[in-house]
Amino acid sequence: MGSSMVVPPLLRAVIMGPPGSGKGTVSARIIKHFGVKHLSSGDLLRDNMQKKTEVGILAKSYIDQGQLIPDHIMTQLMLNEIKRLDQHNWLLDGFPRTVAQAEALDKECHIDTVIDLDVPFETIKCRLTARWIHPASGRVYNLEFSPPKVKGIDDITGEPLVQRDDDKPETVSKRLQAYDAQTKPVLEYYRKKGLLKSFSGTETNKIWPHIYAFLQTKLPDVSQKDAAKPR
Ligand SMILES: Nc1nc2c(ncn2[C@@H]2O[C@H](COP(=O)(O)OP(=O)(O)O)[C@@H](O)[C@H]2O)c(=O)[nH]1
Ligand SMILES: Nc1ncnc2c1ncn2[C@@H]1O[C@H](COP(=O)(O)OP(=O)(O)O)[C@@H](O)[C@H]1O
């Protein structure tokens, strides 16, 4: 039996979108429903900053300025992590963010699909100042949209939540500029390859059912919840 079973190909997906477009929020739902491994460049960098690794110390100076980390550092860091997920379906979040990164990724693996969250900048600006995160897990909250059960406390661990230093209004503007100049060309890069699936809107709850339906054509839902009402 075993040797004749058809093994479906592993999913290699990327989620893109400007800062605050909901990549982390949507990724959490994708993980819950489709059981994929999630690799977030921002979470990885924040973990390195917190541990004060060489990469973390270097990254901090860029992140605090709202600038991207140099390509060679970012690519090495991420490709290293990606290798460890070899046998799993995976979703990259926050990488690639430049065409050079996308090209380096292409040399290592074949990407199947790129989910693009197309959310207007105006919507995003207010969201980020109300964002709170649990750094150890990457769980993300929002004072209005998805508040924690207890103010300032992570629902699962009971540990304190923090605000990201780079969510200050001045830094947010710089990050949006970097997105326009350096990351938008990546969308074009994947569009030309026929891999880009854009989802437009201003509310995650309205965008999510479309993403869910799209992914269901690729992977089975492994969550217990009623698939008719994906949350
Ligand atoms: N008001 C509002 N906030 C949202 C919505 N979707 C996500 N958020 C919040 O917006 C912030 C940014 O979302 P996040 O998933 O961290 O975006 P990322 O930066 O692309 O990973 C977080 O505080 C989310 O809780 C939404 O539809 N409406
Ligand atoms: N692929 C990348 N290339 C360069 N810099 C990156 C990359 N991913 C993350 N960073 C740095 O980390 C910061 C935070 O990233 P992230 O948490 O993904 O932001 P957001 O969730 O707001 O999109 C970015 O503003 C950038 O400075």
PDB file of N, CA and C and ligand atoms in Angstrom, residues 17-26 29 93 97 117 123-124 127-128 130-133 140-146 164 175 202-206, ligand 1:
ATOM      1  N   GLY A  17       2.024  42.005   1.253  1.00  0.00           N
ATOM      2  CA  GLY A  17       1.105  43.109   1.527  1.00  0.00           C
ATOM      3  C   GLY A  17       1.857  44.144   2.333  1.00  0.00           C
ATOM      4  N   PRO A  18       1.409  45.391   2.269  1.00  0.00           N
ATOM      5  CA  PRO A  18       2.107  46.435   3.024  1.00  0.00           C
ATOM      6  C   PRO A  18       2.089  46.171   4.532  1.00  0.00           C
ATOM      7  N   PRO A  19       2.959  46.858   5.286  1.00  0.00           N
ATOM      8  CA  PRO A  19       2.945  46.725   6.740  1.00  0.00           C
ATOM      9  C   PRO A  19       1.527  46.977   7.250  1.00  0.00           C
ATOM     10  N   GLY A  20       1.025  46.107   8.088  1.00  0.00           N
ATOM     11  CA  GLY A  20      -0.293  46.324   8.665  1.00  0.00           C
ATOM     12  C   GLY A  20      -1.444  45.849   7.803  1.00  0.00           C
ATOM     13  N   SER A  21      -1.152  45.214   6.666  1.00  0.00           N
ATOM     14  CA  SER A  21      -2.237  44.786   5.785  1.00  0.00           C
ATOM     15  C   SER A  21      -2.958  43.556   6.331  1.00  0.00           C
ATOM     16  N   GLY A  22      -2.355  42.906   7.352  1.00  0.00           N
ATOM     17  CA  GLY A  22      -3.017  41.745   7.948  1.00  0.00           C
ATOM     18  C   GLY A  22      -2.310  40.428   7.666  1.00  0.00           C
ATOM     19  N   LYS A  23      -1.037  40.485   7.259  1.00  0.00           N
ATOM     20  CA  LYS A  23      -0.311  39.255   6.940  1.00  0.00           C
ATOM     21  C   LYS A  23      -0.260  38.306   8.140  1.00  0.00           C
ATOM     22  N   GLY A  24       0.073  38.864   9.302  1.00  0.00           N
ATOM     23  CA  GLY A  24       0.161  38.034  10.511  1.00  0.00           C
ATOM     24  C   GLY A  24      -1.203  37.476  10.901  1.00  0.00           C
ATOM     25  N   THR A  25      -2.225  38.314  10.809  1.00  0.00           N
ATOM     26  CA  THR A  25      -3.588  37.910  11.183  1.00  0.00           C
ATOM     27  C   THR A  25      -4.093  36.799  10.253  1.00  0.00           C
ATOM     28  N   VAL A  26      -3.903  37.004   8.961  1.00  0.00           N
ATOM     29  CA  VAL A  26      -4.355  36.002   7.989  1.00  0.00           C
ATOM     30  C   VAL A  26      -3.510  34.730   8.107  1.00  0.00           C
ATOM     31  N   ARG A  29      -4.755  32.379  10.665  1.00  0.00           N
ATOM     32  CA  ARG A  29      -5.954  31.634  10.235  1.00  0.00           C
ATOM     33  C   ARG A  29      -5.565  30.516   9.271  1.00  0.00           C
ATOM     34  N   ASP A  93       6.123  34.787   5.281  1.00  0.00           N
ATOM     35  CA  ASP A  93       5.429  36.056   5.579  1.00  0.00           C
ATOM     36  C   ASP A  93       6.506  37.120   5.794  1.00  0.00           C
ATOM     37  N   ARG A  97      10.982  40.622   0.140  1.00  0.00           N
ATOM     38  CA  ARG A  97      10.506  42.001   0.142  1.00  0.00           C
ATOM     39  C   ARG A  97      11.211  42.851  -0.904  1.00  0.00           C
ATOM     40  N   LEU A 117      -2.153  40.780  -0.071  1.00  0.00           N
ATOM     41  CA  LEU A 117      -3.214  41.522   0.624  1.00  0.00           C
ATOM     42  C   LEU A 117      -3.141  42.968   0.158  1.00  0.00           C
ATOM     43  N   THR A 123      -6.059  52.937   5.345  1.00  0.00           N
ATOM     44  CA  THR A 123      -6.638  51.981   6.290  1.00  0.00           C
ATOM     45  C   THR A 123      -5.581  51.503   7.287  1.00  0.00           C
ATOM     46  N   ILE A 124      -4.397  51.319   6.760  1.00  0.00           N
ATOM     47  CA  ILE A 124      -3.314  50.706   7.522  1.00  0.00           C
ATOM     48  C   ILE A 124      -2.775  51.594   8.626  1.00  0.00           C
ATOM     49  N   ARG A 127      -4.388  51.326  11.914  1.00  0.00           N
ATOM     50  CA  ARG A 127      -4.294  50.001  12.521  1.00  0.00           C
ATOM     51  C   ARG A 127      -3.014  49.818  13.321  1.00  0.00           C
ATOM     52  N   LEU A 128      -1.927  50.357  12.769  1.00  0.00           N
ATOM     53  CA  LEU A 128      -0.623  50.020  13.351  1.00  0.00           C
ATOM     54  C   LEU A 128      -0.396  50.659  14.712  1.00  0.00           C
ATOM     55  N   ALA A 130      -2.570  50.950  16.876  1.00  0.00           N
ATOM     56  CA  ALA A 130      -3.372  50.199  17.860  1.00  0.00           C
ATOM     57  C   ALA A 130      -2.925  48.726  17.950  1.00  0.00           C
ATOM     58  N   ARG A 131      -1.772  48.407  17.334  1.00  0.00           N
ATOM     59  CA  ARG A 131      -1.295  47.003  17.337  1.00  0.00           C
ATOM     60  C   ARG A 131      -0.506  46.697  18.602  1.00  0.00           C
ATOM     61  N   TRP A 132      -0.781  45.563  19.215  1.00  0.00           N
ATOM     62  CA  TRP A 132      -0.020  45.043  20.351  1.00  0.00           C
ATOM     63  C   TRP A 132       0.352  43.614  20.020  1.00  0.00           C
ATOM     64  N   ILE A 133       1.566  43.213  20.390  1.00  0.00           N
ATOM     65  CA  ILE A 133       1.973  41.846  20.068  1.00  0.00           C
ATOM     66  C   ILE A 133       2.488  41.094  21.291  1.00  0.00           C
ATOM     67  N   VAL A 140      -0.754  38.518  17.426  1.00  0.00           N
ATOM     68  CA  VAL A 140      -0.969  39.945  17.231  1.00  0.00           C
ATOM     69  C   VAL A 140      -2.392  40.324  17.616  1.00  0.00           C
ATOM     70  N   TYR A 141      -2.508  41.465  18.298  1.00  0.00           N
ATOM     71  CA  TYR A 141      -3.807  41.964  18.753  1.00  0.00           C
ATOM     72  C   TYR A 141      -3.994  43.386  18.230  1.00  0.00           C
ATOM     73  N   ASN A 142      -5.201  43.873  18.386  1.00  0.00           N
ATOM     74  CA  ASN A 142      -5.484  45.252  18.000  1.00  0.00           C
ATOM     75  C   ASN A 142      -6.536  45.765  18.974  1.00  0.00           C
ATOM     76  N   LEU A 143      -6.313  46.978  19.495  1.00  0.00           N
ATOM     77  CA  LEU A 143      -7.203  47.470  20.548  1.00  0.00           C
ATOM     78  C   LEU A 143      -8.659  47.495  20.110  1.00  0.00           C
ATOM     79  N   GLU A 144      -8.885  47.760  18.802  1.00  0.00           N
ATOM     80  CA  GLU A 144     -10.280  47.807  18.342  1.00  0.00           C
ATOM     81  C   GLU A 144     -10.728  46.510  17.674  1.00  0.00           C
ATOM     82  N   PHE A 145      -9.884  45.983  16.823  1.00  0.00           N
ATOM     83  CA  PHE A 145     -10.281  44.871  15.945  1.00  0.00           C
ATOM     84  C   PHE A 145     -10.264  43.522  16.658  1.00  0.00           C
ATOM     85  N   SER A 146      -9.202  43.253  17.405  1.00  0.00           N
ATOM     86  CA  SER A 146      -9.091  41.946  18.067  1.00  0.00           C
ATOM     87  C   SER A 146      -8.394  42.116  19.417  1.00  0.00           C
ATOM     88  N   ARG A 164       5.203  47.532  19.190  1.00  0.00           N
ATOM     89  CA  ARG A 164       6.457  47.536  18.442  1.00  0.00           C
ATOM     90  C   ARG A 164       6.980  48.962  18.332  1.00  0.00           C
ATOM     91  N   ARG A 175       8.165  53.100   6.477  1.00  0.00           N
ATOM     92  CA  ARG A 175       7.986  51.703   6.060  1.00  0.00           C
ATOM     93  C   ARG A 175       7.083  51.623   4.839  1.00  0.00           C
ATOM     94  N   THR A 202     -10.653  46.364   2.751  1.00  0.00           N
ATOM     95  CA  THR A 202     -10.220  47.140   3.916  1.00  0.00           C
ATOM     96  C   THR A 202     -10.463  46.380   5.214  1.00  0.00           C
ATOM     97  N   GLU A 203     -11.095  45.200   5.134  1.00  0.00           N
ATOM     98  CA  GLU A 203     -11.370  44.428   6.351  1.00  0.00           C
ATOM     99  C   GLU A 203     -10.939  42.982   6.181  1.00  0.00           C
ATOM    100  N   THR A 204     -10.125  42.530   7.120  1.00  0.00           N
ATOM    101  CA  THR A 204      -9.630  41.155   7.069  1.00  0.00           C
ATOM    102  C   THR A 204     -10.776  40.148   7.035  1.00  0.00           C
ATOM    103  N   ASN A 205     -11.814  40.390   7.805  1.00  0.00           N
ATOM    104  CA  ASN A 205     -12.913  39.416   7.862  1.00  0.00           C
ATOM    105  C   ASN A 205     -13.655  39.273   6.533  1.00  0.00           C
ATOM    106  N   LYS A 206     -13.567  40.309   5.697  1.00  0.00           N
ATOM    107  CA  LYS A 206     -14.209  40.208   4.384  1.00  0.00           C
ATOM    108  C   LYS A 206     -13.272  39.571   3.356  1.00  0.00           C
TER     109      LYS A 206
HETATM  110  N1  LIG B   1      -9.394  47.557  12.399  1.00  0.00           N
HETATM  111  C1  LIG B   1      -8.890  46.451  11.852  1.00  0.00           C
HETATM  112  N2  LIG B   1      -7.703  46.002  12.289  1.00  0.00           N
HETATM  113  C2  LIG B   1      -7.199  44.878  11.721  1.00  0.00           C
HETATM  114  C3  LIG B   1      -7.886  44.173  10.684  1.00  0.00           C
HETATM  115  N3  LIG B   1      -7.117  43.106  10.333  1.00  0.00           N
HETATM  116  C4  LIG B   1      -6.013  43.140  11.100  1.00  0.00           C
HETATM  117  N4  LIG B   1      -6.058  44.198  11.957  1.00  0.00           N
HETATM  118  C5  LIG B   1      -5.079  44.647  12.956  1.00  0.00           C
HETATM  119  O1  LIG B   1      -4.138  45.466  12.260  1.00  0.00           O
HETATM  120  C6  LIG B   1      -2.827  45.286  12.783  1.00  0.00           C
HETATM  121  C7  LIG B   1      -1.902  44.821  11.665  1.00  0.00           C
HETATM  122  O2  LIG B   1      -2.243  43.484  11.296  1.00  0.00           O
HETATM  123  P1  LIG B   1      -1.093  42.379  11.138  1.00  0.00           P
HETATM  124  O3  LIG B   1      -1.760  41.057  10.907  1.00  0.00           O
HETATM  125  O4  LIG B   1      -0.119  42.490  12.253  1.00  0.00           O
HETATM  126  O5  LIG B   1      -0.445  42.899   9.735  1.00  0.00           O
HETATM  127  P2  LIG B   1       0.989  42.678   9.072  1.00  0.00           P
HETATM  128  O6  LIG B   1       1.831  43.820   9.501  1.00  0.00           O
HETATM  129  O7  LIG B   1       0.708  42.698   7.592  1.00  0.00           O
HETATM  130  O8  LIG B   1       1.504  41.333   9.540  1.00  0.00           O
HETATM  131  C8  LIG B   1      -2.953  44.280  13.932  1.00  0.00           C
HETATM  132  O9  LIG B   1      -3.086  45.020  15.154  1.00  0.00           O
HETATM  133  C9  LIG B   1      -4.255  43.526  13.599  1.00  0.00           C
HETATM  134  O10 LIG B   1      -4.891  43.020  14.772  1.00  0.00           O
HETATM  135  C10 LIG B   1      -9.163  44.684  10.249  1.00  0.00           C
HETATM  136  O11 LIG B   1      -9.841  44.139   9.367  1.00  0.00           O
HETATM  137  N5  LIG B   1      -9.601  45.815  10.868  1.00  0.00           N
END
